[in-house]
């Protein structure tokens, strides 16, 4: 069995449906990432660089459990 | 008429220019090199901008200048310290605008030359495959200017109680009445009560309305270790602007940055919880010292398809900020080939697994 025989015999309708959906999602992700890279981006880490970690502190008062879902 | 400041070559008397990254000024005519230290009288401490806690500063008035190269009289761009003569292109700097309360406290000198900046911007654009045809060529023909942009550097403290919301997620095996088991995903929700004291140092906000705030924020961070005492020696060969918005005018932007910083600080310290968000903020912000500084930026201006385009580059770190146009057909093509590629990969995996 050649590579192409094997490649095309592996497909069935379920495979086409899920494979197609995954490929579509991947294409959308690539497109969104590409479009975002064309616009002005701010790096999150710059905000952290303002904070002087030596003199900053956070005191824990309490942790209150609210609910589980 | 305003005074203008010029640094002359000690050998031939021609204007000398600061060369980024070298700490030297060079004469374009005879090649004489002069170290910056030779031109700065470090013993002479000139009075500079001082923050008193209330806004007493006013934006500097407009002045007339006489070009030392061609003798033309011109009125400067409304907030320029160093401006280019429209007749001969000579840079004219006003000493009046760097005196007393208008004198910046600190400066970061340019690290990259104009040629290096142009090469980095071009390399950046060449990596953007969605750009319309001809955009890179138009950018190469644009005007690249080295500009010192005025900034306020705020020291401030955020202090007070903060309530956060946080989650802990886990999976649990649950036994059914018939003896079988099923997996359940659970999320516990918590209120985290904290007292925060966050010390913000050198929080930068640009002090000129001529520059896009979003782009200026995107050019950060700067390496503050290269901040040095202000001298207009660094202005040679560059343009420079003076502040036209006061620290009080920028208080809203400072608060916005502080809140962003607080949110990220908590996300990084409360590692036991996920999705940490500030739910109630009882903190108050106290502003400490404010410094007036000059930061180096390259600005590339050109016209493409009838629209004015602007690309900025940080003159110290070479970070680039620009809103670039997208060619629709290229975006569609990228979507199609990435979809087809993933589809083909799934096909191969299905055939062999």
mmCIF file of C-alpha atoms in Angstrom:
data_model
loop_
_atom_site.group_PDB
_atom_site.id
_atom_site.type_symbol
_atom_site.label_atom_id
_atom_site.label_comp_id
_atom_site.label_asym_id
_atom_site.label_seq_id
_atom_site.Cartn_x
_atom_site.Cartn_y
_atom_site.Cartn_z
ATOM 1 C CA UNK A 1 0.000 0.000 0.000
ATOM 2 C CA UNK A 2 1.468 3.343 -1.063
ATOM 3 C CA UNK A 3 1.563 6.445 1.142
ATOM 4 C CA UNK A 4 -1.346 8.030 -0.758
ATOM 5 C CA UNK A 5 -3.477 4.831 -0.723
ATOM 6 C CA UNK A 6 -3.033 4.684 3.012
ATOM 7 C CA UNK A 7 -3.614 8.437 3.417
ATOM 8 C CA UNK A 8 -6.947 8.460 1.579
ATOM 9 C CA UNK A 9 -8.222 5.109 2.897
ATOM 10 C CA UNK A 10 -7.863 6.414 6.497
ATOM 11 C CA UNK A 11 -10.568 9.033 6.026
ATOM 12 C CA UNK A 12 -14.171 8.488 7.023
ATOM 13 C CA UNK A 13 -16.988 10.981 7.570
ATOM 14 C CA UNK A 14 -16.270 11.381 11.298
ATOM 15 C CA UNK A 15 -12.607 11.943 10.618
ATOM 16 C CA UNK A 16 -13.450 14.551 7.972
ATOM 17 C CA UNK A 17 -15.799 16.364 10.335
ATOM 18 C CA UNK A 18 -13.467 16.515 13.354
ATOM 19 C CA UNK A 19 -10.322 16.977 11.269
ATOM 20 C CA UNK A 20 -11.975 19.786 9.331
ATOM 21 C CA UNK A 21 -13.169 21.489 12.517
ATOM 22 C CA UNK A 22 -9.705 21.278 14.108
ATOM 23 C CA UNK A 23 -8.043 22.604 10.956
ATOM 24 C CA UNK A 24 -10.542 25.478 10.833
ATOM 25 C CA UNK A 25 -9.839 26.410 14.465
ATOM 26 C CA UNK A 26 -6.067 26.242 13.792
ATOM 27 C CA UNK A 27 -6.490 28.504 10.750
ATOM 28 C CA UNK A 28 -8.474 31.044 12.780
ATOM 29 C CA UNK A 29 -5.818 31.024 15.546
ATOM 30 C CA UNK A 30 -3.023 31.597 13.000
ATOM 31 C CA UNK A 31 -5.026 34.433 11.413
ATOM 32 C CA UNK A 32 -5.810 36.148 14.736
ATOM 33 C CA UNK A 33 -2.171 35.890 15.911
ATOM 34 C CA UNK A 34 -0.946 37.269 12.568
ATOM 35 C CA UNK A 35 -3.395 40.184 12.629
ATOM 36 C CA UNK A 36 -2.550 41.010 16.260
ATOM 37 C CA UNK A 37 1.159 41.171 15.419
ATOM 38 C CA UNK A 38 0.375 43.987 12.959
ATOM 39 C CA UNK A 39 -1.048 46.224 15.681
ATOM 40 C CA UNK A 40 0.614 48.033 18.590
ATOM 41 C CA UNK A 41 1.160 45.560 21.407
ATOM 42 C CA UNK A 42 2.033 46.296 25.010
ATOM 43 C CA UNK A 43 3.980 43.663 26.863
ATOM 44 C CA UNK A 44 2.413 42.720 30.192
ATOM 45 C CA UNK A 45 5.806 42.443 31.870
ATOM 46 C CA UNK A 46 6.444 46.192 31.587
ATOM 47 C CA UNK A 47 3.887 46.861 34.281
ATOM 48 C CA UNK A 48 5.786 44.645 36.709
ATOM 49 C CA UNK A 49 8.995 46.546 36.051
ATOM 50 C CA UNK A 50 7.564 49.644 37.752
ATOM 51 C CA UNK A 51 7.119 47.888 41.100
ATOM 52 C CA UNK A 52 10.010 47.978 43.540
ATOM 53 C CA UNK A 53 9.787 44.438 44.901
ATOM 54 C CA UNK A 54 12.196 45.132 47.780
ATOM 55 C CA UNK A 55 9.933 47.679 49.417
ATOM 56 C CA UNK A 56 6.536 46.312 48.298
ATOM 57 C CA UNK A 57 4.607 43.844 50.416
ATOM 58 C CA UNK A 58 1.216 42.168 50.640
ATOM 59 C CA UNK A 59 -0.117 41.050 54.040
ATOM 60 C CA UNK A 60 -2.615 38.231 54.178
ATOM 61 C CA UNK A 61 -5.650 39.063 56.331
ATOM 62 C CA UNK A 62 -7.757 35.978 55.518
ATOM 63 C CA UNK A 63 -8.941 33.699 52.697
ATOM 64 C CA UNK A 64 -12.729 33.222 52.738
ATOM 65 C CA UNK A 65 -14.225 30.158 51.037
ATOM 66 C CA UNK A 66 -17.326 31.175 49.105
ATOM 67 C CA UNK A 67 -18.746 28.197 47.132
ATOM 68 C CA UNK A 68 -17.889 25.279 44.824
ATOM 69 C CA UNK A 69 -19.308 24.606 41.369
ATOM 70 C CA UNK B 1 14.461 86.366 20.225
ATOM 71 C CA UNK B 2 15.521 83.097 21.888
ATOM 72 C CA UNK B 3 19.120 82.089 22.531
ATOM 73 C CA UNK B 4 20.307 79.107 20.598
ATOM 74 C CA UNK B 5 22.894 76.630 21.788
ATOM 75 C CA UNK B 6 25.603 75.177 19.554
ATOM 76 C CA UNK B 7 28.570 72.985 20.254
ATOM 77 C CA UNK B 8 31.519 73.734 17.963
ATOM 78 C CA UNK B 9 34.497 71.638 16.947
ATOM 79 C CA UNK B 10 37.602 72.760 18.932
ATOM 80 C CA UNK B 11 39.754 72.262 15.785
ATOM 81 C CA UNK B 12 37.762 73.827 12.912
ATOM 82 C CA UNK B 13 34.784 75.547 14.573
ATOM 83 C CA UNK B 14 32.141 73.540 12.628
ATOM 84 C CA UNK B 15 29.108 72.115 14.499
ATOM 85 C CA UNK B 16 29.796 68.778 16.244
ATOM 86 C CA UNK B 17 27.232 66.020 16.673
ATOM 87 C CA UNK B 18 26.691 63.393 19.383
ATOM 88 C CA UNK B 19 27.239 59.861 17.999
ATOM 89 C CA UNK B 20 24.838 57.386 19.674
ATOM 90 C CA UNK B 21 26.392 54.578 21.673
ATOM 91 C CA UNK B 22 29.906 56.108 21.714
ATOM 92 C CA UNK B 23 29.728 58.820 24.379
ATOM 93 C CA UNK B 24 31.487 61.135 21.891
ATOM 94 C CA UNK B 25 30.698 64.080 19.643
ATOM 95 C CA UNK B 26 32.222 64.045 16.183
ATOM 96 C CA UNK B 27 32.940 66.878 13.733
ATOM 97 C CA UNK B 28 31.517 65.997 10.308
ATOM 98 C CA UNK B 29 34.119 68.171 8.566
ATOM 99 C CA UNK B 30 37.495 67.365 10.170
ATOM 100 C CA UNK B 31 36.586 64.167 12.076
ATOM 101 C CA UNK B 32 37.721 65.485 15.479
ATOM 102 C CA UNK B 33 36.207 63.457 18.345
ATOM 103 C CA UNK B 34 35.286 65.083 21.652
ATOM 104 C CA UNK B 35 34.219 62.985 24.683
ATOM 105 C CA UNK B 36 30.877 64.119 26.173
ATOM 106 C CA UNK B 37 32.519 64.611 29.608
ATOM 107 C CA UNK B 38 34.759 67.331 28.147
ATOM 108 C CA UNK B 39 31.697 69.449 27.346
ATOM 109 C CA UNK B 40 29.767 68.859 30.569
ATOM 110 C CA UNK B 41 30.825 70.803 33.610
ATOM 111 C CA UNK B 42 29.879 68.194 36.217
ATOM 112 C CA UNK B 43 30.900 70.495 39.088
ATOM 113 C CA UNK B 44 28.378 73.097 37.930
ATOM 114 C CA UNK B 45 24.975 71.895 39.115
ATOM 115 C CA UNK B 46 22.343 73.864 37.225
ATOM 116 C CA UNK B 47 18.848 74.220 38.698
ATOM 117 C CA UNK B 48 16.326 71.966 36.975
ATOM 118 C CA UNK B 49 12.665 70.936 37.191
ATOM 119 C CA UNK B 50 11.505 70.392 40.772
ATOM 120 C CA UNK B 51 8.195 68.784 41.659
ATOM 121 C CA UNK B 52 6.551 70.560 44.576
ATOM 122 C CA UNK B 53 3.484 68.341 44.847
ATOM 123 C CA UNK B 54 1.129 70.820 43.219
ATOM 124 C CA UNK B 55 1.023 71.834 39.619
ATOM 125 C CA UNK B 56 2.760 75.182 39.379
ATOM 126 C CA UNK B 57 4.498 74.309 36.121
ATOM 127 C CA UNK B 58 3.262 75.895 32.945
ATOM 128 C CA UNK B 59 4.066 74.886 29.437
ATOM 129 C CA UNK B 60 6.834 77.022 27.969
ATOM 130 C CA UNK B 61 5.829 79.937 25.693
ATOM 131 C CA UNK B 62 6.469 79.943 21.935
ATOM 132 C CA UNK B 63 9.586 81.791 20.764
ATOM 133 C CA UNK B 64 11.270 83.061 17.625
ATOM 134 C CA UNK B 65 14.583 81.609 16.480
ATOM 135 C CA UNK B 66 17.302 82.700 14.057
ATOM 136 C CA UNK B 67 18.978 79.909 12.115
ATOM 137 C CA UNK B 68 22.759 80.138 12.588
ATOM 138 C CA UNK B 69 23.300 78.430 9.238
ATOM 139 C CA UNK B 70 21.107 80.462 6.821
ATOM 140 C CA UNK B 71 20.005 83.375 9.023
ATOM 141 C CA UNK B 72 16.265 82.751 8.542
ATOM 142 C CA UNK B 73 13.920 83.895 11.320
ATOM 143 C CA UNK B 74 11.384 81.262 12.243
ATOM 144 C CA UNK B 75 8.783 80.527 14.836
ATOM 145 C CA UNK B 76 9.400 77.089 16.305
ATOM 146 C CA UNK B 77 6.928 74.236 16.369
ATOM 147 C CA UNK B 78 4.895 75.017 19.491
ATOM 148 C CA UNK B 79 6.623 72.639 21.902
ATOM 149 C CA UNK B 80 10.031 72.036 20.325
ATOM 150 C CA UNK B 81 13.322 72.534 22.151
ATOM 151 C CA UNK B 82 15.324 71.509 19.105
ATOM 152 C CA UNK B 83 13.694 72.179 15.774
ATOM 153 C CA UNK B 84 14.831 71.839 12.145
ATOM 154 C CA UNK B 85 15.123 74.966 9.983
ATOM 155 C CA UNK B 86 12.592 74.508 7.114
ATOM 156 C CA UNK B 87 14.921 76.380 4.720
ATOM 157 C CA UNK B 88 18.300 74.689 5.219
ATOM 158 C CA UNK B 89 17.553 71.705 7.527
ATOM 159 C CA UNK B 90 19.951 72.915 10.234
ATOM 160 C CA UNK B 91 18.937 71.893 13.781
ATOM 161 C CA UNK B 92 18.324 74.878 16.058
ATOM 162 C CA UNK B 93 18.174 74.408 19.793
ATOM 163 C CA UNK B 94 16.843 76.905 22.310
ATOM 164 C CA UNK B 95 18.784 77.279 25.548
ATOM 165 C CA UNK B 96 15.790 79.108 27.082
ATOM 166 C CA UNK B 97 13.755 75.906 27.032
ATOM 167 C CA UNK B 98 16.285 73.895 29.047
ATOM 168 C CA UNK B 99 16.760 76.441 31.834
ATOM 169 C CA UNK B 100 15.344 76.592 35.351
ATOM 170 C CA UNK B 101 11.997 74.836 35.774
ATOM 171 C CA UNK B 102 12.064 73.791 32.089
ATOM 172 C CA UNK B 103 15.418 72.049 32.444
ATOM 173 C CA UNK B 104 14.950 68.247 32.441
ATOM 174 C CA UNK B 105 16.403 66.366 35.420
ATOM 175 C CA UNK B 106 17.670 63.344 33.523
ATOM 176 C CA UNK B 107 18.177 61.938 30.030
ATOM 177 C CA UNK B 108 18.782 58.559 28.382
ATOM 178 C CA UNK B 109 21.080 59.163 25.372
ATOM 179 C CA UNK B 110 20.426 57.426 22.038
ATOM 180 C CA UNK B 111 22.156 54.048 21.771
ATOM 181 C CA UNK B 112 21.409 53.437 18.062
ATOM 182 C CA UNK B 113 22.474 55.593 15.125
ATOM 183 C CA UNK B 114 19.976 56.660 12.462
ATOM 184 C CA UNK B 115 21.397 54.050 10.027
ATOM 185 C CA UNK B 116 21.026 51.275 12.628
ATOM 186 C CA UNK B 117 17.479 52.398 13.397
ATOM 187 C CA UNK B 118 16.541 52.416 9.692
ATOM 188 C CA UNK B 119 17.974 48.889 9.269
ATOM 189 C CA UNK B 120 16.086 47.559 12.316
ATOM 190 C CA UNK B 121 12.787 49.079 11.200
ATOM 191 C CA UNK B 122 13.247 47.612 7.709
ATOM 192 C CA UNK B 123 14.072 44.158 9.140
ATOM 193 C CA UNK B 124 10.968 44.397 11.364
ATOM 194 C CA UNK B 125 8.732 45.275 8.411
ATOM 195 C CA UNK B 126 10.173 42.510 6.218
ATOM 196 C CA UNK B 127 8.980 39.952 8.792
ATOM 197 C CA UNK B 128 5.397 41.208 8.459
ATOM 198 C CA UNK B 129 4.077 39.128 5.579
ATOM 199 C CA UNK B 130 0.565 40.600 5.687
ATOM 200 C CA UNK B 131 1.751 44.102 4.713
ATOM 201 C CA UNK B 132 0.408 45.544 1.439
ATOM 202 C CA UNK B 133 2.728 45.536 -1.571
ATOM 203 C CA UNK B 134 5.007 48.569 -1.721
ATOM 204 C CA UNK B 135 4.688 49.411 1.986
ATOM 205 C CA UNK B 136 8.322 48.576 2.878
ATOM 206 C CA UNK B 137 9.555 50.583 -0.128
ATOM 207 C CA UNK B 138 7.455 53.591 0.932
ATOM 208 C CA UNK B 139 8.763 53.265 4.507
ATOM 209 C CA UNK B 140 12.370 53.253 3.250
ATOM 210 C CA UNK B 141 11.733 56.577 1.515
ATOM 211 C CA UNK B 142 10.168 58.117 4.637
ATOM 212 C CA UNK B 143 11.692 60.695 6.959
ATOM 213 C CA UNK B 144 13.393 59.140 9.999
ATOM 214 C CA UNK B 145 13.856 61.584 12.877
ATOM 215 C CA UNK B 146 15.727 61.123 16.147
ATOM 216 C CA UNK B 147 13.574 62.851 18.767
ATOM 217 C CA UNK B 148 13.944 63.259 22.518
ATOM 218 C CA UNK B 149 10.434 62.891 23.925
ATOM 219 C CA UNK B 150 9.630 64.502 27.304
ATOM 220 C CA UNK B 151 8.443 62.126 30.019
ATOM 221 C CA UNK B 152 7.379 62.377 33.641
ATOM 222 C CA UNK B 153 8.813 59.660 35.886
ATOM 223 C CA UNK B 154 6.520 59.191 38.859
ATOM 224 C CA UNK B 155 7.423 57.621 42.206
ATOM 225 C CA UNK B 156 4.219 56.643 44.006
ATOM 226 C CA UNK B 157 2.910 54.312 46.685
ATOM 227 C CA UNK B 158 -0.354 52.395 46.606
ATOM 228 C CA UNK B 159 -1.438 51.534 50.128
ATOM 229 C CA UNK B 160 -4.562 50.010 51.680
ATOM 230 C CA UNK B 161 -6.893 46.995 51.887
ATOM 231 C CA UNK B 162 -7.739 45.018 48.742
ATOM 232 C CA UNK B 163 -10.212 42.190 48.223
ATOM 233 C CA UNK B 164 -9.417 39.723 45.476
ATOM 234 C CA UNK B 165 -11.373 36.867 43.946
ATOM 235 C CA UNK B 166 -9.511 33.627 43.297
ATOM 236 C CA UNK B 167 -10.259 30.046 42.243
ATOM 237 C CA UNK B 168 -8.870 26.575 42.959
ATOM 238 C CA UNK B 169 -9.778 23.960 40.332
ATOM 239 C CA UNK B 170 -9.388 20.190 40.678
ATOM 240 C CA UNK B 171 -10.848 16.899 39.454
ATOM 241 C CA UNK B 172 -12.456 14.370 41.765
ATOM 242 C CA UNK B 173 -13.534 10.728 41.351
ATOM 243 C CA UNK B 174 -17.193 10.443 42.450
ATOM 244 C CA UNK B 175 -18.744 7.026 43.289
ATOM 245 C CA UNK B 176 -22.234 6.441 41.917
ATOM 246 C CA UNK B 177 -24.915 4.401 43.761
ATOM 247 C CA UNK B 178 -24.441 1.500 41.317
ATOM 248 C CA UNK B 179 -20.736 1.255 42.255
ATOM 249 C CA UNK B 180 -19.345 2.925 39.131
ATOM 250 C CA UNK B 181 -17.166 6.036 39.309
ATOM 251 C CA UNK B 182 -17.184 9.261 37.296
ATOM 252 C CA UNK B 183 -14.767 12.179 37.122
ATOM 253 C CA UNK B 184 -16.042 15.577 38.199
ATOM 254 C CA UNK B 185 -14.320 18.933 37.581
ATOM 255 C CA UNK B 186 -14.747 21.275 40.527
ATOM 256 C CA UNK B 187 -13.870 24.927 41.085
ATOM 257 C CA UNK B 188 -13.765 26.434 44.569
ATOM 258 C CA UNK B 189 -14.270 30.197 44.728
ATOM 259 C CA UNK B 190 -12.543 32.323 47.392
ATOM 260 C CA UNK B 191 -12.441 35.898 48.547
ATOM 261 C CA UNK B 192 -8.850 36.822 49.413
ATOM 262 C CA UNK B 193 -8.517 39.694 51.893
ATOM 263 C CA UNK B 194 -5.160 41.456 51.730
ATOM 264 C CA UNK B 195 -3.411 44.624 52.848
ATOM 265 C CA UNK B 196 -1.190 45.918 50.061
ATOM 266 C CA UNK B 197 1.707 48.356 50.095
ATOM 267 C CA UNK B 198 3.063 48.620 46.568
ATOM 268 C CA UNK B 199 5.981 50.914 45.858
ATOM 269 C CA UNK B 200 6.094 52.139 42.248
ATOM 270 C CA UNK B 201 9.418 53.578 41.105
ATOM 271 C CA UNK B 202 10.023 55.518 37.888
ATOM 272 C CA UNK B 203 6.627 54.952 36.368
ATOM 273 C CA UNK B 204 6.905 56.635 32.947
ATOM 274 C CA UNK B 205 4.215 58.736 31.262
ATOM 275 C CA UNK B 206 4.991 60.849 28.194
ATOM 276 C CA UNK B 207 4.520 64.582 28.741
ATOM 277 C CA UNK B 208 3.747 65.592 25.153
ATOM 278 C CA UNK B 209 0.387 65.524 23.411
ATOM 279 C CA UNK B 210 2.160 65.313 20.027
ATOM 280 C CA UNK B 211 2.920 61.622 20.499
ATOM 281 C CA UNK B 212 0.398 58.779 20.500
ATOM 282 C CA UNK B 213 0.042 57.563 24.115
ATOM 283 C CA UNK B 214 -0.610 53.953 23.051
ATOM 284 C CA UNK B 215 2.563 53.883 20.935
ATOM 285 C CA UNK B 216 4.666 55.539 23.662
ATOM 286 C CA UNK B 217 3.471 52.964 26.225
ATOM 287 C CA UNK B 218 4.309 50.160 23.783
ATOM 288 C CA UNK B 219 7.918 51.386 23.490
ATOM 289 C CA UNK B 220 8.545 50.608 27.184
ATOM 290 C CA UNK B 221 10.417 49.289 29.069
ATOM 291 C CA UNK B 222 13.544 51.439 29.234
ATOM 292 C CA UNK B 223 16.684 50.477 31.083
ATOM 293 C CA UNK B 224 16.816 53.114 33.841
ATOM 294 C CA UNK B 225 20.452 52.247 34.617
ATOM 295 C CA UNK B 226 21.408 54.446 31.619
ATOM 296 C CA UNK B 227 19.677 57.541 32.996
ATOM 297 C CA UNK B 228 22.222 60.309 33.312
ATOM 298 C CA UNK B 229 22.173 63.972 34.403
ATOM 299 C CA UNK B 230 20.633 66.146 31.712
ATOM 300 C CA UNK B 231 22.854 68.040 29.298
ATOM 301 C CA UNK B 232 21.874 69.573 25.951
ATOM 302 C CA UNK B 233 25.104 68.093 24.528
ATOM 303 C CA UNK B 234 22.985 65.001 23.766
ATOM 304 C CA UNK B 235 20.571 67.126 21.707
ATOM 305 C CA UNK B 236 23.160 67.723 18.956
ATOM 306 C CA UNK B 237 22.025 65.976 15.789
ATOM 307 C CA UNK B 238 18.536 65.281 17.190
ATOM 308 C CA UNK B 239 15.197 67.016 17.577
ATOM 309 C CA UNK B 240 13.666 67.476 21.026
ATOM 310 C CA UNK B 241 10.320 68.461 22.478
ATOM 311 C CA UNK B 242 9.487 70.127 25.757
ATOM 312 C CA UNK B 243 6.562 69.069 27.944
ATOM 313 C CA UNK B 244 3.143 70.441 27.047
ATOM 314 C CA UNK B 245 1.157 68.484 29.629
ATOM 315 C CA UNK B 246 1.828 68.751 33.356
ATOM 316 C CA UNK B 247 2.113 65.905 35.926
ATOM 317 C CA UNK B 248 -1.444 66.699 37.074
ATOM 318 C CA UNK B 249 -2.718 66.389 33.485
ATOM 319 C CA UNK B 250 -1.256 62.872 33.362
ATOM 320 C CA UNK B 251 -2.587 61.671 36.766
ATOM 321 C CA UNK B 252 -5.327 59.601 35.077
ATOM 322 C CA UNK B 253 -2.785 57.663 33.006
ATOM 323 C CA UNK B 254 -0.634 57.111 36.104
ATOM 324 C CA UNK B 255 -3.609 55.657 37.965
ATOM 325 C CA UNK B 256 -4.426 53.378 35.024
ATOM 326 C CA UNK B 257 -0.872 52.013 34.945
ATOM 327 C CA UNK B 258 -0.796 51.552 38.718
ATOM 328 C CA UNK B 259 -4.054 49.549 38.648
ATOM 329 C CA UNK B 260 -2.675 47.357 35.837
ATOM 330 C CA UNK B 261 0.533 46.848 37.823
ATOM 331 C CA UNK B 262 -1.407 45.963 40.991
ATOM 332 C CA UNK B 263 -3.507 43.395 39.105
ATOM 333 C CA UNK B 264 -0.404 41.720 37.687
ATOM 334 C CA UNK B 265 1.436 41.833 41.005
ATOM 335 C CA UNK B 266 -1.373 39.933 42.713
ATOM 336 C CA UNK B 267 -1.600 37.416 39.863
ATOM 337 C CA UNK B 268 2.111 36.683 40.344
ATOM 338 C CA UNK B 269 2.057 36.489 44.176
ATOM 339 C CA UNK B 270 -1.147 34.450 44.697
ATOM 340 C CA UNK B 271 0.131 31.365 42.874
ATOM 341 C CA UNK B 272 -2.070 29.003 44.922
ATOM 342 C CA UNK B 273 -5.125 30.484 43.198
ATOM 343 C CA UNK B 274 -6.007 30.945 39.539
ATOM 344 C CA UNK B 275 -7.992 33.778 37.857
ATOM 345 C CA UNK B 276 -6.998 36.236 40.595
ATOM 346 C CA UNK B 277 -8.885 39.518 40.135
ATOM 347 C CA UNK B 278 -9.249 42.662 42.229
ATOM 348 C CA UNK B 279 -12.901 42.697 43.355
ATOM 349 C CA UNK B 280 -12.838 45.589 45.877
ATOM 350 C CA UNK B 281 -10.129 48.230 45.940
ATOM 351 C CA UNK B 282 -9.754 50.276 49.143
ATOM 352 C CA UNK B 283 -6.258 51.523 48.381
ATOM 353 C CA UNK B 284 -5.157 55.121 48.034
ATOM 354 C CA UNK B 285 -2.392 56.417 45.775
ATOM 355 C CA UNK B 286 0.211 58.817 47.139
ATOM 356 C CA UNK B 287 2.478 60.515 44.616
ATOM 357 C CA UNK B 288 6.054 61.069 45.755
ATOM 358 C CA UNK B 289 8.731 62.570 43.557
ATOM 359 C CA UNK B 290 8.210 63.397 39.867
ATOM 360 C CA UNK B 291 11.207 63.730 37.552
ATOM 361 C CA UNK B 292 11.257 65.447 34.156
ATOM 362 C CA UNK B 293 13.278 63.251 31.767
ATOM 363 C CA UNK B 294 14.100 63.039 28.072
ATOM 364 C CA UNK B 295 13.841 59.619 26.414
ATOM 365 C CA UNK B 296 15.215 58.717 22.948
ATOM 366 C CA UNK B 297 12.764 57.761 20.199
ATOM 367 C CA UNK B 298 13.057 57.369 16.434
ATOM 368 C CA UNK B 299 10.005 58.443 14.479
ATOM 369 C CA UNK B 300 9.555 57.365 10.859
ATOM 370 C CA UNK B 301 6.957 59.341 8.907
ATOM 371 C CA UNK B 302 5.802 58.578 5.388
ATOM 372 C CA UNK B 303 2.713 58.459 3.205
ATOM 373 C CA UNK B 304 1.313 55.203 1.847
ATOM 374 C CA UNK B 305 -1.828 54.917 -0.296
ATOM 375 C CA UNK B 306 -2.700 58.520 0.575
ATOM 376 C CA UNK B 307 -2.556 57.848 4.301
ATOM 377 C CA UNK B 308 -0.010 59.223 6.777
ATOM 378 C CA UNK B 309 1.918 56.372 8.412
ATOM 379 C CA UNK B 310 4.059 56.578 11.548
ATOM 380 C CA UNK B 311 6.443 53.991 12.980
ATOM 381 C CA UNK B 312 8.233 54.525 16.304
ATOM 382 C CA UNK B 313 11.389 52.861 17.610
ATOM 383 C CA UNK B 314 12.813 53.041 21.134
ATOM 384 C CA UNK B 315 16.258 54.664 20.667
ATOM 385 C CA UNK B 316 17.687 52.721 23.605
ATOM 386 C CA UNK B 317 16.260 49.201 23.213
ATOM 387 C CA UNK B 318 15.181 49.208 19.506
ATOM 388 C CA UNK B 319 11.671 48.067 20.406
ATOM 389 C CA UNK B 320 9.238 49.032 17.619
ATOM 390 C CA UNK B 321 5.635 50.224 17.891
ATOM 391 C CA UNK B 322 3.397 50.684 14.862
ATOM 392 C CA UNK B 323 -0.147 50.063 13.717
ATOM 393 C CA UNK B 324 0.523 48.429 10.351
ATOM 394 C CA UNK B 325 -1.988 48.027 7.516
ATOM 395 C CA UNK B 326 -3.072 44.539 6.407
ATOM 396 C CA UNK B 327 -3.608 43.365 2.836
ATOM 397 C CA UNK B 328 -6.841 41.360 2.938
ATOM 398 C CA UNK B 329 -5.858 38.877 0.220
ATOM 399 C CA UNK B 330 -2.625 37.997 2.057
ATOM 400 C CA UNK B 331 -4.540 37.425 5.308
ATOM 401 C CA UNK B 332 -7.030 35.151 3.501
ATOM 402 C CA UNK B 333 -4.182 33.213 1.882
ATOM 403 C CA UNK B 334 -2.475 32.702 5.263
ATOM 404 C CA UNK B 335 -5.768 31.423 6.733
ATOM 405 C CA UNK B 336 -6.230 28.983 3.834
ATOM 406 C CA UNK B 337 -2.750 27.478 3.860
ATOM 407 C CA UNK B 338 -2.609 27.106 7.660
ATOM 408 C CA UNK B 339 -6.037 25.390 7.616
ATOM 409 C CA UNK B 340 -4.972 23.108 4.758
ATOM 410 C CA UNK B 341 -1.675 22.276 6.488
ATOM 411 C CA UNK B 342 -3.348 21.235 9.736
ATOM 412 C CA UNK B 343 -5.972 19.269 7.776
ATOM 413 C CA UNK B 344 -3.231 17.392 5.912
ATOM 414 C CA UNK B 345 -1.344 16.656 9.146
ATOM 415 C CA UNK B 346 -4.497 15.224 10.723
ATOM 416 C CA UNK B 347 -4.943 13.086 7.599
ATOM 417 C CA UNK B 348 -1.423 11.669 7.875
ATOM 418 C CA UNK B 349 -1.830 10.937 11.589
ATOM 419 C CA UNK B 350 -5.195 9.225 10.945
ATOM 420 C CA UNK B 351 -3.679 7.061 8.215
ATOM 421 C CA UNK B 352 -0.756 5.805 10.275
ATOM 422 C CA UNK B 353 -2.084 5.627 13.865
#
